[in-house]
Coordinates of C-alpha atoms in Angstrom, one line a residue:
Chain A
M206 CA 0.0 0.0 0.0
D207 CA 1.3 3.4 -1.0
E208 CA 1.9 5.5 2.1
F209 CA -0.1 8.4 0.7
M210 CA -3.3 6.3 0.0
Q211 CA -2.8 4.8 3.5
A212 CA -2.8 8.3 4.9
A213 CA -6.0 9.1 3.0
I214 CA -7.5 5.9 4.5
D215 CA -6.3 6.9 7.9
E216 CA -8.2 10.2 7.5
A217 CA -11.4 8.3 6.4
E218 CA -11.1 6.1 9.4
Q219 CA -10.6 9.1 11.7
G220 CA -13.8 10.5 10.2
L221 CA -15.7 7.3 10.9
K222 CA -14.4 7.4 14.5
E223 CA -15.9 10.9 14.8
G224 CA -19.2 9.6 13.6
G225 CA -18.7 11.2 10.2
I226 CA -18.7 10.1 6.5
P227 CA -15.6 8.0 6.0
I228 CA -13.9 9.7 3.1
G229 CA -10.3 11.0 3.4
S230 CA -7.8 12.7 1.2
V231 CA -4.2 14.0 1.2
L232 CA -2.4 16.5 -1.1
V233 CA 1.2 15.5 -1.9
Y234 CA 3.8 17.9 -3.1
Q235 CA 7.5 16.9 -3.7
G236 CA 7.0 13.6 -1.8
K237 CA 5.4 15.2 1.3
I238 CA 1.8 15.6 2.5
I239 CA 1.1 19.3 2.5
G240 CA -2.7 19.0 3.3
R241 CA -4.9 16.3 4.7
G242 CA -8.5 16.0 5.8
H243 CA -11.7 14.0 5.8
N244 CA -15.3 14.7 5.2
L245 CA -16.8 17.0 7.9
R246 CA -20.4 17.2 6.9
I247 CA -21.6 15.9 10.3
Q248 CA -18.8 17.1 12.5
K249 CA -18.9 20.7 11.2
K250 CA -22.4 20.8 9.7
S251 CA -20.6 21.5 6.5
A252 CA -22.0 21.4 3.0
I253 CA -18.6 21.9 1.3
L254 CA -16.0 20.1 3.4
H255 CA -15.8 16.8 1.5
G256 CA -12.5 14.9 2.1
E257 CA -10.7 16.5 -0.9
M258 CA -11.9 20.0 0.0
A259 CA -10.8 19.5 3.6
A260 CA -7.3 18.5 2.4
L261 CA -7.1 21.5 0.1
E262 CA -8.2 23.8 2.9
H263 CA -5.7 22.3 5.3
A264 CA -2.9 23.0 2.8
G265 CA -3.8 26.6 3.0
R266 CA -3.0 29.3 0.4
Q267 CA -0.6 27.9 -2.1
P268 CA 0.8 29.3 -5.4
A269 CA -0.4 27.8 -8.6
S270 CA 3.0 26.2 -9.1
V271 CA 2.5 24.0 -6.1
Y272 CA -0.9 22.7 -7.1
R273 CA 0.4 22.1 -10.7
N274 CA 3.1 19.8 -9.3
S275 CA 1.0 18.0 -6.7
T276 CA -0.9 14.7 -6.6
L277 CA -4.3 14.4 -4.8
Y278 CA -5.1 11.1 -3.1
T279 CA -8.7 10.4 -2.2
T280 CA -10.4 7.3 -0.9
L281 CA -13.4 7.9 -3.2
S282 CA -14.0 9.0 -6.8
P283 CA -14.3 12.9 -6.6
C284 CA -17.8 14.4 -6.9
P285 CA -18.4 17.4 -9.2
M286 CA -17.5 20.0 -6.6
C287 CA -14.2 18.3 -5.7
S288 CA -13.4 17.6 -9.4
G289 CA -14.1 21.3 -10.0
A290 CA -11.6 22.2 -7.3
I291 CA -9.0 19.9 -9.0
R292 CA -9.7 21.6 -12.3
L293 CA -9.5 25.1 -10.7
Y294 CA -6.1 24.5 -9.3
Q295 CA -5.0 22.3 -12.2
I296 CA -3.8 19.4 -10.1
P297 CA -2.4 17.1 -12.7
R298 CA -2.8 13.7 -11.0
V299 CA -5.4 12.1 -8.8
I300 CA -5.1 8.7 -7.2
I301 CA -8.6 7.3 -6.3
G302 CA -9.2 4.6 -3.7
E303 CA -12.2 3.3 -5.5
N304 CA -15.1 4.2 -7.8
Q305 CA -17.4 1.2 -7.4
T306 CA -19.7 2.7 -4.7
F307 CA -19.8 6.2 -6.3
L308 CA -18.5 7.3 -9.7
G309 CA -17.7 11.0 -9.7
D310 CA -16.6 13.4 -12.5
E311 CA -13.7 11.3 -13.7
E312 CA -14.6 11.7 -17.3
M313 CA -14.5 15.4 -17.0
L314 CA -11.2 15.3 -15.2
K315 CA -9.7 13.1 -17.9
A316 CA -11.1 15.5 -20.6
S317 CA -9.3 18.3 -18.7
G318 CA -6.0 16.4 -18.9
V319 CA -5.9 15.1 -15.4
E320 CA -4.2 11.8 -15.0
I321 CA -6.3 9.4 -13.0
E322 CA -5.5 6.1 -11.3
V323 CA -8.2 4.0 -9.6
L324 CA -7.0 1.4 -7.1
Q325 CA -10.3 -0.4 -6.3
N326 CA -8.9 -0.7 -2.8
A327 CA -10.9 -3.2 -0.6
K328 CA -10.7 -1.1 2.5
C329 CA -12.0 2.0 0.7
I330 CA -14.9 0.0 -0.8
S331 CA -15.8 -1.5 2.6
L332 CA -15.9 1.9 4.3
M333 CA -18.4 3.2 1.8
E334 CA -20.5 0.1 1.6
Q335 CA -20.9 0.2 5.4
L336 CA -21.9 3.9 5.2
K337 CA -24.4 3.3 2.4
D338 CA -25.9 0.4 4.3
S339 CA -26.2 2.1 7.7
S340 CA -27.0 5.7 6.6
P341 CA -28.2 5.9 3.1
E342 CA -30.0 9.2 3.7
L343 CA -26.8 10.8 5.0
W344 CA -24.9 9.6 1.9
N345 CA -27.6 10.9 -0.4
E346 CA -27.4 14.3 1.4
D347 CA -23.6 14.4 0.8
I348 CA -24.0 13.9 -2.9
G349 CA -27.1 16.1 -3.3
E350 CA -29.5 13.2 -4.0
E351 CA -33.0 13.0 -2.8
Chain B
M72 CA -31.6 46.4 -8.6
D73 CA -32.8 43.0 -7.4
E74 CA -32.6 42.8 -3.6
F75 CA -30.7 39.5 -3.8
M76 CA -28.0 40.7 -6.2
Q77 CA -27.7 43.8 -4.0
A78 CA -27.1 41.4 -1.0
A79 CA -24.4 39.6 -3.0
I80 CA -22.8 43.0 -3.7
D81 CA -23.1 44.0 -0.1
E82 CA -21.1 40.8 0.7
A83 CA -18.5 41.6 -1.9
E84 CA -18.1 45.1 -0.4
Q85 CA -17.9 43.7 3.1
G86 CA -15.0 41.5 1.8
L87 CA -13.3 44.5 0.4
K88 CA -13.6 46.3 3.7
E89 CA -11.9 43.3 5.4
G90 CA -9.0 43.6 3.0
G91 CA -10.3 40.6 1.0
I92 CA -11.2 39.7 -2.5
P93 CA -14.5 41.5 -3.4
I94 CA -16.8 38.6 -4.5
G95 CA -20.0 37.9 -2.8
S96 CA -22.9 35.5 -3.1
V97 CA -26.3 34.6 -1.6
L98 CA -28.4 31.4 -1.8
V99 CA -32.1 32.1 -2.1
Y100 CA -34.9 29.6 -1.3
Q101 CA -38.5 30.4 -1.4
G102 CA -37.9 34.1 -1.6
K103 CA -35.5 34.2 1.4
I104 CA -31.7 34.3 1.7
I105 CA -30.7 31.0 3.5
G106 CA -27.0 31.4 3.0
R107 CA -24.7 34.4 2.3
G108 CA -20.9 34.9 2.2
H109 CA -17.9 36.4 0.5
N110 CA -14.5 35.3 -0.6
L111 CA -12.3 34.6 2.5
R112 CA -9.0 33.7 0.9
I113 CA -7.2 36.4 2.8
Q114 CA -9.3 36.6 5.9
K115 CA -9.2 32.9 6.6
K116 CA -6.1 31.9 4.5
S117 CA -8.7 29.7 2.7
A118 CA -8.2 28.0 -0.7
I119 CA -11.8 26.9 -0.9
L120 CA -13.9 29.7 0.5
H121 CA -14.8 31.6 -2.7
G122 CA -18.0 33.7 -2.3
E123 CA -20.3 31.0 -3.6
M124 CA -18.7 28.3 -1.4
A125 CA -19.0 30.6 1.6
A126 CA -22.7 31.1 0.9
L127 CA -23.3 27.3 0.6
E128 CA -21.3 26.7 3.8
H129 CA -23.3 29.4 5.6
A130 CA -26.6 27.8 4.5
G131 CA -25.4 24.6 6.4
R132 CA -26.7 21.1 5.8
Q133 CA -29.7 21.2 3.5
P134 CA -31.7 18.4 1.9
A135 CA -31.4 18.0 -1.9
S136 CA -34.9 19.4 -2.3
V137 CA -33.8 22.8 -1.0
Y138 CA -30.9 23.2 -3.4
R139 CA -33.0 22.0 -6.3
N140 CA -35.4 24.8 -5.7
S141 CA -32.9 27.5 -4.9
T142 CA -31.3 30.3 -6.9
L143 CA -27.6 31.2 -6.3
Y144 CA -26.7 34.9 -6.8
T145 CA -23.0 35.7 -7.3
T146 CA -21.2 38.9 -8.2
L147 CA -18.8 37.1 -10.6
S148 CA -19.0 34.2 -13.0
P149 CA -18.4 31.0 -11.0
C150 CA -15.1 29.3 -11.3
P151 CA -14.8 25.5 -11.9
M152 CA -14.9 24.7 -8.2
C153 CA -18.0 26.8 -7.5
S154 CA -19.6 25.5 -10.7
G155 CA -18.9 22.0 -9.6
A156 CA -20.7 22.7 -6.3
I157 CA -23.7 24.1 -8.2
R158 CA -23.7 20.9 -10.2
L159 CA -23.3 18.7 -7.2
Y160 CA -26.3 20.2 -5.5
Q161 CA -28.2 20.6 -8.7
I162 CA -29.0 24.3 -8.1
P163 CA -31.2 25.1 -11.1
R164 CA -30.6 28.8 -11.5
V165 CA -27.6 31.1 -11.1
I166 CA -27.7 34.9 -11.4
I167 CA -24.3 36.3 -12.2
G168 CA -23.3 39.9 -11.6
E169 CA -20.8 39.9 -14.4
N170 CA -18.5 37.8 -16.6
Q171 CA -16.5 40.5 -18.3
T172 CA -13.5 40.4 -15.9
F173 CA -13.5 36.6 -15.5
L174 CA -15.5 33.9 -17.4
G175 CA -16.0 30.8 -15.3
D176 CA -17.5 27.5 -16.2
E177 CA -20.8 28.9 -17.6
E178 CA -20.8 26.6 -20.6
M179 CA -20.6 23.5 -18.4
L180 CA -23.3 24.8 -16.2
K181 CA -25.6 25.4 -19.2
A182 CA -24.7 21.9 -20.5
S183 CA -25.8 20.6 -17.1
G184 CA -29.2 22.3 -17.5
V185 CA -28.5 25.2 -15.2
E186 CA -30.3 28.4 -16.1
I187 CA -27.9 31.3 -16.2
E188 CA -28.5 35.1 -16.2
V189 CA -25.6 37.5 -16.5
L190 CA -26.4 41.1 -15.5
Q191 CA -23.1 42.8 -16.4
N192 CA -23.6 45.0 -13.4
A193 CA -21.3 48.0 -13.3
K194 CA -20.6 47.8 -9.6
C195 CA -19.6 44.1 -9.9
I196 CA -17.3 44.9 -12.8
S197 CA -15.8 47.9 -11.0
L198 CA -15.0 45.9 -7.9
M199 CA -13.2 43.2 -9.9
E200 CA -11.3 45.7 -12.1
Q201 CA -10.0 47.5 -9.0
L202 CA -8.8 44.2 -7.6
K203 CA -7.1 43.1 -10.8
D204 CA -5.4 46.5 -11.1
S205 CA -4.3 46.7 -7.5
S206 CA -3.5 43.0 -6.7
P207 CA -3.1 40.9 -9.9
E208 CA -1.0 38.3 -8.1
L209 CA -3.8 37.8 -5.5
W210 CA -6.4 37.4 -8.1
N211 CA -4.2 34.9 -10.0
E212 CA -3.8 32.9 -6.8
D213 CA -7.5 32.8 -6.4
I214 CA -8.1 31.3 -9.8
G215 CA -5.1 29.0 -9.7
E216 CA -3.1 31.0 -12.3
E217 CA 0.7 31.6 -12.3

C-alpha cells in the first residue's frame, strides 16, 4: 500500500471514529503531504468540506506552481465539486481509492487532462459500503441526491 | 436592482472592507436568503472559501430538495470549483453579476441544464477591475493561475 493512500484511508477512518462520513484525502507535493483531511459534513455541519476540499483547505494558500506539481489522493471518486476544485487548481494527477460505490466526475477530469488512477482498494470500498448500508439518507445528502 | 444581487454586492463590499477579494454570493430559497458569504482567501487563509462556497457553507446542511429549488446569486462568473458545487447540489438557476473580468464554467453549467442570467452589473465589474489592477497576483492565486 502506497503510504499516501494509506494516509487518506487513515483520514477516512478518523472521520468514521468521529461519527462522520468515511472519506479521506491528502495532497502531496514533492513527496510530502502538505494537506490532509476528511469529510466533515456531520462534525462541522458542512456542505462543502468533502474529504478532498478539507485536504485543500488544510494545505492553506498555495501558489499555482504547487498545485500544478501535486498529486491528490482520495479514498473515493471525486464528486463534481471536488473535481471542479481539482480543475481550478490544475492538479495534474489524482489517485482514487475506489469508484465502485460512487462514480464522480472522472470523465471530465480526464477530458481536462488530469491523470487518474483508480485502485479499487478493498478497505475504501468496505468503508463506503458500510456507510451506504447504515446511513443511506446521509450519503444521499452528501452527494445532493433526494 | 434585485434585492438578492444587492445582497451579494453587499457581501463583496464587506469582503473589500476586510481587505479581502471582493466577490459575494447569496443562496435564495422560497424568496429568502438562506446562506450568504464572501470570498475569504485572505481573511481565513482559505483555498476553498470563494464567495459561492462561503454562501453554501453558511446555509449549512440542507436536503437535496432545498438546493433543487434555490437560486444562487454571485457577483462574478463562477469558477470551476463553484460551478462544480452548483452541479453537485443541482441548483437550477444562477444569477451572475458579471462575466467580463472573468469567465468561469458557464458553458458547463448550461450543458448541465443550469439556467444562467448575466447582469453585467457596473458595480460588480468595477469591484473586480479594481482588484485586478491593485493586486493581480492575489487574483491569479484565487483562480489558480501563475
